[in-house]
Amino acid sequence: QAPIKATCEDMSCKTGFPEDVHSAVVSRSVHGGQPLLNVKFQSCDGNKKIHFGSSEPEDFRVGEDGVVYAERSFQLSAEPTEFVVSAQDKETQEEWQMRVKLTPEPAFAGASEKDQKKIEDIIFPWQQYKHSSPLKRQKRDWVIPPINLPENSRGPFPQELVRIRSDRDKSLSLRYSVTGPGADQPPTGIFIINPISGQLSVTKPLDREQIASFHLRAHAVDVNGNQVENPIDIVINVIDMNDNRPEFLHQVWNGTVPEGSKPGTYVMTVTAIDADDPNAQNGMLRYRILSQAPSSPSPNMFTINNETGDIITVAAGLDREKVQQYTLIIQATDMEGNPTYGLSNTATAVITVTDVNDNPPEFTAMTFYGEVPENRVDVIVANLTVTDKDQPHTPAWNAMYRMTGGDPTGRFTILTDPNSNDGLVTVVKPIDFETNRMFVLTVAAENQVPLAKGIQHPPQSTATVSITVIDVNESPYFVPNPKLVRQEEGLLAGSVLTTFTAQDPDRYMQQTSLRYSKLSDPANWLKIDPVNGQITTTAVLDRESIYVQNNMYNATFLASDNGIPPMSGTGTLQIYLLDINDNAPQVNPKEATTCETLQPNAINITAVDPDIDPNAGPFAFELPETPASIKRNWTIVRISGDHAQLSLRIRFLEAGIYDVPIVITDSGNPHASSTSVLKVKVCQCDINGDCTDVDRIVGAGLGTGAIIAILLCIIILLILVLMFVVWMKRRDKERQAKQLLIDPEDDVRDNILKYDEEGGGEEDQDYDLSQLQQPDTVEPDAIKPVGIRRLDERPIHAEPQYPVRSAAPHPGDIGDFINEGLKAADNDPTAPPYDSLLVFDYEGSGSTAGSLSSLNSSSSGGEQDYDYLNDWGPRFKKLADMYGGGDD
């Protein structure tokens, strides 16, 4: 494109568009927001406010400055695009119109200046008044239409694009600059401008896939930096080149299609994308199938929509049992599929043929056989096998079995094995060999889902199952079971009660007769004959026994056969015992309390009879004739069939305990009566009728049980006291024994004993040690000279008589001997001081013991190691700290 120069022209003023139709050439690809051209509108009055509009507002927009912008991105067709631009005065509502015709350029502009084409500049004039001059000057803004630049240009670089000039460069020295992304904003340095000549250039190849267009702004200033012209927008569109291959979203596409599908059935859609301009041929893709594997039954089983990528079937004959999967190689080519200029890429489409129920299950045999022992349930007697060509473990393969005949009583059912698809014939009700020896079942098998339409096979398969019943030894059974027998109580021992026999269901086995035995007889009243089952009594039957519940006594008997293996059965005999009047009534309670005065003195009593009606109440109550004091002191009145009231007949009866006999007779036939003694405690009462001397009465009337309990408590208490006394004595004895062996004050364990001084110093070395070896041989008058005697030696006095220990004393006398010696020493006024010789007993001659005075103090043991004291335990810890501490 040639440099565009803005000039000022003087013309006669006429408001409106200068022309009715304006033609402009623009690029074929239009982007949203892209400025296309600048319409010219002349206003004679500079104060008019003009509003511009477009007849195609969804495609084009006209700004307030008259620049026409594209509202959206689209491709211009080969035919010119026309629309109307209108201008309206906001105050007078006057309107002007002009038709605009846009023609797409046949080819992008070249880089060389000789190929550049000058684009007409359409600008709005505007009026500017300088100072107070009456002269009016019109000036037109300068605009450069979009510049189209192909991507991936090979240069040379920098490559000139356009030259920008101002008509004031003739009178002023101007400087040109350009700003915006690609110039002074990232990415910087792509576009540069010569500040003197205004030549705009590109410095390197462009990539439309990174940036499709650049929006720059050109500036013109004088040498002082003052703005000379208003900034102008420059749009540079990067023209797309076919430099990108189509790319599939997935390299492998997976789809499914049911077998037997009709032609035209949709399978799947594959999609590829192209980074080139999708509105140009470079980004328009076309699809096609390169190959199909396998090619059976036809090499063209599928086709693809070349624009959308939809894959559909085009031939019939999809059969999963023959071909389970197809692999298609799909190619996508840009340039609308042009094999010469377009770029292409491939992907794989894997189509799986899904199963439909086009094959029914078929039995592998016409007849199946099985056998089952009688009386067995939940037993599998036969396996029914079928074959099905459909896909395993699907509803079209899973078989369902049902019986169509041969089992009217429902003794069998057929379950399906989920793994093998076999039918498992199972017994659900016991079968009796003596009734049915064989079953012939008719069974049918079908799938869980019905067969697909158009399948000629029958929907189900049938077969026969022959089942043989095996005879086994069965348990005998009592008839009836349980057996009820009604019998009066009181039946004597040895009486025949009934016969209880069992039956053997095995009619076809050779067996001896059954044997009977007793299994349960809580009261041990019965016995059964082992051969004929006759039951006789071994004790008297008593209805009032604790083993009888609700007049019913239950016993269980066992019947056994001698089959292989031996079997047995149980039967229950229920004896309903009828009551007889074999129990006399008794009074309840046995003890009562009343006042010693006439009022109030009533005692309520109840008659108790273990028998039942009619051998129980109503009862008759009366007092005996003897002794006479009973009727003289007491009276009894029946208040109901089971209850009576006893009261004093006399006005006063002395407090005490009285035994009142009462005769009670029941209503049985014959009657049964008994005399029950009621122990009545008569006491003094207050005004409320409560006893005031209960303690005295109760104390006088203690029963045998209470007395025994009190005695037991006293005995236990005495035993505890005796044990405590014995324990205390034993404890004192042990304590005395410990004191004899060692006095607690003299116990050296964990204590430090102070022995004070050791006497006359070095004179200890001259002490006569013969006393230690043979003290009884020392004569009293054999005394050291005065100059040698220690000051703390004992004086010469008559020695007391210390106990003499026998040559072989009994070990138990040691403690007594030491204790007596201690007492003698305490009472001896001539007892030696601390470091003097104390003779306890003669230890024999020839003693090798040295002088005890040789145990010197720490002054003579400085070189000895006492660390071994640490190993002797906690009792030697003090000594270890004193002597084992080194220099300390």
Short mmCIF file of C-alpha atoms in Angstrom, two decimals, residues 211-584:
data_model
loop_
_atom_site.label_atom_id
_atom_site.label_comp_id
_atom_site.label_asym_id
_atom_site.label_seq_id
_atom_site.Cartn_x
_atom_site.Cartn_y
_atom_site.Cartn_z
CA ILE A 211 -2.00 -13.33 17.55
CA ALA A 212 -4.54 -12.87 14.78
CA SER A 213 -4.45 -9.04 14.64
CA PHE A 214 -2.54 -6.08 16.07
CA HIS A 215 -4.12 -2.76 17.04
CA LEU A 216 -1.51 0.04 16.96
CA ARG A 217 -1.78 3.80 17.34
CA ALA A 218 0.40 6.21 15.29
CA HIS A 219 1.47 9.59 16.71
CA ALA A 220 2.88 12.76 15.03
CA VAL A 221 4.63 15.36 17.22
CA ASP A 222 7.00 18.28 16.56
CA VAL A 223 10.58 18.45 17.74
CA ASN A 224 9.38 19.86 21.06
CA GLY A 225 7.10 16.91 21.67
CA ASN A 226 3.90 18.84 21.01
CA GLN A 227 1.13 16.87 19.38
CA VAL A 228 0.59 17.99 15.81
CA GLU A 229 -2.04 15.50 14.67
CA ASN A 230 -4.57 13.43 16.57
CA PRO A 231 -3.37 9.80 17.05
CA ILE A 232 -4.56 7.43 14.36
CA ASP A 233 -5.49 3.72 14.84
CA ILE A 234 -3.74 1.17 12.68
CA VAL A 235 -5.11 -2.37 12.45
CA ILE A 236 -2.83 -5.08 11.11
CA ASN A 237 -4.59 -8.37 10.32
CA VAL A 238 -2.44 -11.49 10.09
CA ILE A 239 -3.56 -13.47 7.06
CA ASP A 240 -3.83 -17.19 7.73
CA MET A 241 -1.63 -19.69 5.94
CA ASN A 242 -2.21 -23.43 5.90
CA ASP A 243 0.56 -24.31 8.31
CA ASN A 244 -1.28 -26.62 10.73
CA ARG A 245 -2.46 -30.18 10.24
CA PRO A 246 -5.81 -31.34 11.59
CA GLU A 247 -5.57 -32.99 15.04
CA PHE A 248 -8.10 -35.53 16.29
CA LEU A 249 -9.30 -35.04 19.85
CA HIS A 250 -8.58 -38.73 20.52
CA GLN A 251 -6.25 -41.01 18.67
CA VAL A 252 -8.56 -43.97 19.31
CA TRP A 253 -12.35 -43.61 19.24
CA ASN A 254 -14.63 -46.29 20.65
CA GLY A 255 -18.22 -46.88 19.60
CA THR A 256 -20.86 -49.58 19.66
CA VAL A 257 -23.59 -50.75 17.34
CA PRO A 258 -26.11 -53.55 17.96
CA GLU A 259 -25.82 -56.57 15.74
CA GLY A 260 -28.42 -56.80 13.03
CA SER A 261 -28.73 -52.98 12.80
CA LYS A 262 -30.34 -51.62 9.68
CA PRO A 263 -28.42 -49.39 7.22
CA GLY A 264 -28.37 -45.78 8.37
CA THR A 265 -27.98 -46.60 12.08
CA TYR A 266 -25.89 -43.99 13.86
CA VAL A 267 -22.73 -45.40 15.46
CA MET A 268 -20.49 -42.59 16.72
CA THR A 269 -18.93 -39.18 15.89
CA VAL A 270 -15.22 -38.45 15.50
CA THR A 271 -13.93 -34.89 15.76
CA ALA A 272 -10.73 -33.22 14.66
CA ILE A 273 -9.63 -29.61 15.07
CA ASP A 274 -7.35 -27.37 12.97
CA ALA A 275 -5.47 -24.46 14.48
CA ASP A 276 -5.80 -22.52 11.21
CA ASP A 277 -8.60 -20.07 10.57
CA PRO A 278 -11.85 -22.07 10.75
CA ASN A 279 -13.58 -19.52 8.51
CA ALA A 280 -11.05 -20.03 5.77
CA GLN A 281 -10.29 -23.05 3.68
CA ASN A 282 -7.18 -23.64 5.74
CA GLY A 283 -9.33 -24.67 8.70
CA MET A 284 -12.25 -26.35 6.90
CA LEU A 285 -11.96 -30.11 7.44
CA ARG A 286 -13.37 -33.07 5.59
CA TYR A 287 -13.50 -36.68 6.85
CA ARG A 288 -13.29 -40.01 5.06
CA ILE A 289 -12.75 -43.69 5.88
CA LEU A 290 -9.46 -45.06 4.58
CA SER A 291 -9.87 -48.71 5.57
CA GLN A 292 -12.07 -51.21 7.42
CA ALA A 293 -10.86 -54.37 9.14
CA PRO A 294 -12.15 -57.02 8.87
CA SER A 295 -13.84 -56.59 5.52
CA SER A 296 -16.49 -59.21 6.26
CA PRO A 297 -19.28 -59.47 5.27
CA SER A 298 -18.69 -56.32 3.19
CA PRO A 299 -15.66 -54.00 2.91
CA ASN A 300 -17.96 -50.97 3.20
CA MET A 301 -20.09 -51.64 6.29
CA PHE A 302 -19.80 -48.03 7.48
CA THR A 303 -19.66 -44.54 6.04
CA ILE A 304 -18.80 -41.16 7.54
CA ASN A 305 -20.29 -37.70 7.07
CA ASN A 306 -17.39 -35.78 5.57
CA GLU A 307 -18.28 -32.54 7.36
CA THR A 308 -19.61 -33.62 10.80
CA GLY A 309 -17.65 -36.84 11.31
CA ASP A 310 -20.78 -38.92 12.05
CA ILE A 311 -20.25 -42.64 11.36
CA ILE A 312 -23.31 -44.66 10.31
CA THR A 313 -23.94 -48.11 8.91
CA VAL A 314 -24.50 -48.48 5.18
CA ALA A 315 -24.86 -52.23 4.84
CA ALA A 316 -26.78 -54.99 6.61
CA GLY A 317 -25.30 -58.16 8.01
CA LEU A 318 -23.75 -57.13 11.35
CA ASP A 319 -23.48 -60.39 13.31
CA ARG A 320 -21.66 -60.44 16.66
CA GLU A 321 -21.30 -64.21 16.54
CA LYS A 322 -19.20 -63.79 13.36
CA VAL A 323 -17.47 -60.43 13.77
CA GLN A 324 -17.36 -58.85 17.20
CA GLN A 325 -15.36 -55.73 16.38
CA TYR A 326 -14.49 -53.49 13.43
CA THR A 327 -11.48 -51.17 13.15
CA LEU A 328 -11.74 -48.12 10.88
CA ILE A 329 -8.95 -45.74 9.88
CA ILE A 330 -10.41 -42.21 9.67
CA GLN A 331 -8.67 -39.36 7.81
CA ALA A 332 -9.30 -35.65 8.34
CA THR A 333 -8.05 -33.22 5.60
CA ASP A 334 -8.17 -29.42 5.63
CA MET A 335 -8.58 -27.16 2.57
CA GLU A 336 -12.06 -28.69 2.39
CA GLY A 337 -10.56 -32.08 1.72
CA ASN A 338 -8.37 -31.02 -1.22
CA PRO A 339 -6.00 -33.96 -1.56
CA THR A 340 -3.40 -31.82 -3.40
CA TYR A 341 -3.07 -28.79 -1.16
CA GLY A 342 -4.70 -29.94 2.06
CA LEU A 343 -2.95 -31.31 5.12
CA SER A 344 -4.34 -34.48 6.69
CA ASN A 345 -4.11 -36.69 9.76
CA THR A 346 -5.58 -40.04 10.78
CA ALA A 347 -7.19 -41.68 13.80
CA THR A 348 -8.62 -45.10 14.63
CA ALA A 349 -12.27 -45.84 15.26
CA VAL A 350 -12.98 -49.12 17.06
CA ILE A 351 -16.61 -50.21 16.67
CA THR A 352 -17.83 -53.04 18.90
CA VAL A 353 -20.84 -55.02 17.76
CA THR A 354 -23.08 -55.48 20.78
CA ASP A 355 -25.13 -58.56 21.32
CA VAL A 356 -28.88 -58.89 20.88
CA ASN A 357 -30.90 -61.96 21.68
CA ASP A 358 -30.87 -63.62 18.27
CA ASN A 359 -30.05 -67.13 19.56
CA PRO A 360 -32.32 -69.06 21.97
CA PRO A 361 -30.87 -71.55 24.49
CA GLU A 362 -30.78 -75.17 23.30
CA PHE A 363 -30.60 -78.27 25.51
CA THR A 364 -27.57 -80.47 24.90
CA ALA A 365 -29.68 -83.63 25.32
CA MET A 366 -33.31 -84.55 24.90
CA THR A 367 -33.45 -86.50 28.21
CA PHE A 368 -31.62 -85.98 31.48
CA TYR A 369 -31.45 -88.50 34.36
CA GLY A 370 -31.12 -88.16 38.13
CA GLU A 371 -31.87 -89.93 41.42
CA VAL A 372 -32.65 -88.82 44.95
CA PRO A 373 -33.02 -90.65 48.30
CA GLU A 374 -36.48 -90.39 49.78
CA ASN A 375 -37.27 -87.76 52.40
CA ARG A 376 -34.33 -85.59 51.34
CA VAL A 377 -34.81 -81.87 50.55
CA ASP A 378 -32.54 -79.17 49.08
CA VAL A 379 -30.74 -81.84 47.06
CA ILE A 380 -29.66 -81.28 43.42
CA VAL A 381 -30.78 -84.36 41.49
CA ALA A 382 -29.91 -83.37 37.89
CA ASN A 383 -27.90 -80.77 35.92
CA LEU A 384 -29.56 -79.46 32.77
CA THR A 385 -27.01 -78.10 30.27
CA VAL A 386 -27.81 -75.71 27.42
CA THR A 387 -25.85 -73.87 24.73
CA ASP A 388 -26.41 -70.25 23.67
CA LYS A 389 -24.37 -68.45 21.02
CA ASP A 390 -25.11 -65.02 22.46
CA GLN A 391 -22.60 -63.13 24.58
CA PRO A 392 -22.12 -64.91 27.96
CA HIS A 393 -23.44 -63.39 31.15
CA THR A 394 -25.87 -61.06 29.43
CA PRO A 395 -29.68 -61.14 29.56
CA ALA A 396 -29.59 -62.57 26.02
CA TRP A 397 -27.46 -65.50 27.28
CA ASN A 398 -28.81 -66.11 30.79
CA ALA A 399 -31.27 -69.01 30.78
CA MET A 400 -34.43 -69.40 32.82
CA TYR A 401 -35.89 -72.86 33.40
CA ARG A 402 -39.43 -73.86 34.21
CA MET A 403 -41.30 -77.14 34.50
CA THR A 404 -44.17 -77.65 32.13
CA GLY A 405 -45.31 -81.07 33.40
CA GLY A 406 -44.69 -84.10 35.64
CA ASP A 407 -44.71 -82.34 39.03
CA PRO A 408 -48.29 -81.59 40.07
CA THR A 409 -47.45 -81.35 43.80
CA GLY A 410 -44.53 -78.94 43.37
CA ARG A 411 -41.81 -81.16 44.83
CA PHE A 412 -39.11 -79.85 42.48
CA THR A 413 -37.74 -76.49 41.38
CA ILE A 414 -35.08 -75.54 38.84
CA LEU A 415 -32.44 -72.95 39.73
CA THR A 416 -29.95 -71.40 37.29
CA ASP A 417 -26.22 -71.57 37.95
CA PRO A 418 -25.02 -68.00 37.22
CA ASN A 419 -21.59 -69.17 36.08
CA SER A 420 -22.32 -72.17 33.89
CA ASN A 421 -25.92 -71.28 32.95
CA ASP A 422 -26.91 -74.86 33.86
CA GLY A 423 -30.30 -75.70 35.27
CA LEU A 424 -30.13 -77.31 38.73
CA VAL A 425 -33.14 -79.56 39.43
CA THR A 426 -33.61 -79.37 43.21
CA VAL A 427 -35.97 -81.20 45.60
CA VAL A 428 -37.96 -78.78 47.77
CA LYS A 429 -40.47 -81.21 49.35
CA PRO A 430 -39.82 -84.68 50.83
CA ILE A 431 -40.54 -87.63 48.53
CA ASP A 432 -41.88 -90.97 49.85
CA PHE A 433 -40.50 -94.03 48.08
CA GLU A 434 -43.53 -96.03 49.11
CA THR A 435 -45.75 -93.52 47.27
CA ASN A 436 -43.66 -92.39 44.25
CA ARG A 437 -40.73 -94.36 42.91
CA MET A 438 -40.06 -92.24 39.80
CA PHE A 439 -40.81 -88.80 38.34
CA VAL A 440 -40.69 -87.78 34.66
CA LEU A 441 -40.50 -84.00 34.35
CA THR A 442 -40.89 -81.87 31.24
CA VAL A 443 -38.79 -78.69 31.36
CA ALA A 444 -38.34 -75.65 29.08
CA ALA A 445 -35.49 -73.12 28.84
CA GLU A 446 -35.65 -69.53 27.56
CA ASN A 447 -33.63 -66.32 27.90
CA GLN A 448 -34.26 -63.51 30.33
CA VAL A 449 -35.16 -61.18 27.42
CA PRO A 450 -37.29 -62.13 24.44
CA LEU A 451 -35.77 -62.92 21.08
CA ALA A 452 -35.12 -60.04 18.71
CA LYS A 453 -37.70 -59.39 16.05
CA GLY A 454 -37.28 -61.27 12.85
CA ILE A 455 -35.50 -64.27 14.39
CA GLN A 456 -36.80 -67.54 12.92
CA HIS A 457 -35.73 -69.81 15.81
CA PRO A 458 -38.31 -70.98 18.39
CA PRO A 459 -38.14 -68.89 21.58
CA GLN A 460 -37.54 -71.85 23.89
CA SER A 461 -36.14 -75.37 24.03
CA THR A 462 -37.69 -78.37 25.84
CA ALA A 463 -36.30 -81.57 27.37
CA THR A 464 -37.32 -84.46 29.67
CA VAL A 465 -35.89 -85.21 33.14
CA SER A 466 -36.23 -88.74 34.55
CA ILE A 467 -35.75 -88.88 38.36
CA THR A 468 -35.53 -92.17 40.31
CA VAL A 469 -36.38 -92.23 44.04
CA ILE A 470 -34.10 -94.40 46.23
CA ASP A 471 -35.61 -96.30 49.19
CA VAL A 472 -33.94 -95.64 52.56
CA ASN A 473 -34.61 -96.87 56.10
CA GLU A 474 -37.12 -94.48 57.64
CA SER A 475 -37.89 -93.78 61.26
CA PRO A 476 -40.86 -95.52 62.91
CA TYR A 477 -43.70 -93.26 63.93
CA PHE A 478 -46.27 -93.57 66.73
CA VAL A 479 -49.95 -93.41 65.88
CA PRO A 480 -51.43 -91.23 67.20
CA ASN A 481 -48.75 -88.86 68.33
CA PRO A 482 -49.34 -87.51 70.91
CA LYS A 483 -51.70 -90.02 72.45
CA LEU A 484 -54.16 -88.75 75.09
CA VAL A 485 -55.33 -91.02 77.97
CA ARG A 486 -57.86 -89.95 80.64
CA GLN A 487 -57.31 -91.65 83.99
CA GLU A 488 -58.36 -90.99 87.58
CA GLU A 489 -55.53 -90.27 89.94
CA GLY A 490 -54.74 -92.80 92.59
CA LEU A 491 -54.20 -95.65 90.09
CA LEU A 492 -52.12 -98.17 91.94
CA ALA A 493 -48.70 -99.39 90.87
CA GLY A 494 -48.69 -102.37 88.49
CA SER A 495 -51.91 -101.35 86.74
CA VAL A 496 -52.12 -101.47 82.93
CA LEU A 497 -52.60 -97.94 81.64
CA THR A 498 -52.67 -98.28 77.83
CA THR A 499 -50.82 -99.66 74.82
CA PHE A 500 -48.68 -97.19 72.79
CA THR A 501 -47.34 -98.68 69.53
CA ALA A 502 -45.55 -97.36 66.44
CA GLN A 503 -45.54 -98.22 62.74
CA ASP A 504 -42.62 -98.74 60.34
CA PRO A 505 -43.09 -96.93 56.99
CA ASP A 506 -40.63 -99.21 55.19
CA ARG A 507 -42.99 -101.71 53.66
CA TYR A 508 -40.47 -103.03 51.14
CA MET A 509 -37.63 -103.76 53.56
CA GLN A 510 -37.14 -107.02 55.44
CA GLN A 511 -36.98 -105.97 59.11
CA THR A 512 -37.90 -107.50 62.48
CA SER A 513 -40.49 -106.02 64.77
CA LEU A 514 -39.96 -102.73 66.57
CA ARG A 515 -38.55 -102.41 70.07
CA TYR A 516 -39.90 -99.89 72.61
CA SER A 517 -38.21 -98.06 75.44
CA LYS A 518 -38.89 -95.18 77.77
CA LEU A 519 -37.25 -91.89 76.93
CA SER A 520 -38.74 -89.42 79.41
CA ASP A 521 -40.81 -90.06 82.57
CA PRO A 522 -40.31 -87.14 85.02
CA ALA A 523 -42.08 -88.79 88.01
CA ASN A 524 -40.95 -92.34 87.14
CA TRP A 525 -44.54 -93.59 87.20
CA LEU A 526 -44.56 -95.71 84.01
CA LYS A 527 -42.84 -98.55 82.18
CA ILE A 528 -43.36 -99.91 78.65
CA ASP A 529 -43.13 -103.45 77.36
CA PRO A 530 -40.27 -103.51 74.78
CA VAL A 531 -42.18 -105.88 72.46
CA ASN A 532 -45.87 -105.00 72.47
CA GLY A 533 -45.70 -101.38 73.79
CA GLN A 534 -48.00 -102.01 76.79
CA ILE A 535 -47.62 -99.28 79.42
CA THR A 536 -48.11 -100.09 83.11
CA THR A 537 -47.72 -97.98 86.25
CA THR A 538 -44.85 -98.31 88.69
CA ALA A 539 -46.22 -95.85 91.26
CA VAL A 540 -49.49 -94.25 92.28
CA LEU A 541 -50.62 -91.50 89.92
CA ASP A 542 -51.11 -88.26 91.83
CA ARG A 543 -52.78 -85.30 90.19
CA GLU A 544 -51.36 -82.96 92.84
CA SER A 545 -47.73 -83.89 91.94
CA ILE A 546 -45.36 -81.11 90.89
CA TYR A 547 -44.83 -82.96 87.59
CA VAL A 548 -48.47 -82.50 86.61
CA GLN A 549 -49.33 -79.27 84.82
CA ASN A 550 -52.97 -78.37 84.27
CA ASN A 551 -54.00 -81.95 85.13
CA MET A 552 -51.72 -83.23 82.33
CA TYR A 553 -48.73 -85.55 82.73
CA ASN A 554 -46.40 -86.07 79.72
CA ALA A 555 -44.13 -89.06 79.06
CA THR A 556 -42.03 -89.78 75.95
CA PHE A 557 -41.30 -93.22 74.49
CA LEU A 558 -38.91 -94.47 71.81
CA ALA A 559 -39.53 -97.00 69.02
CA SER A 560 -36.45 -98.42 67.21
CA ASP A 561 -35.98 -100.74 64.23
CA ASN A 562 -33.00 -102.88 63.19
CA GLY A 563 -32.50 -101.45 59.73
CA ILE A 564 -29.25 -100.19 58.20
CA PRO A 565 -28.70 -97.73 59.64
CA PRO A 566 -31.00 -98.29 62.65
CA MET A 567 -33.71 -95.65 62.94
CA SER A 568 -35.94 -94.62 65.80
CA GLY A 569 -38.95 -92.45 66.41
CA THR A 570 -40.46 -90.83 69.48
CA GLY A 571 -44.02 -90.59 70.71
CA THR A 572 -45.59 -88.59 73.53
CA LEU A 573 -48.17 -90.04 75.89
CA GLN A 574 -50.39 -87.46 77.57
CA ILE A 575 -52.23 -88.64 80.70
CA TYR A 576 -55.10 -86.42 81.74
CA LEU A 577 -55.54 -87.14 85.47
CA LEU A 578 -59.06 -86.86 86.86
CA ASP A 579 -59.28 -85.55 90.42
CA ILE A 580 -60.52 -87.63 93.37
CA ASN A 581 -61.10 -86.33 96.89
CA ASP A 582 -57.81 -87.54 98.35
CA ASN A 583 -56.76 -84.34 100.12
CA ALA A 584 -58.37 -82.76 103.22
#
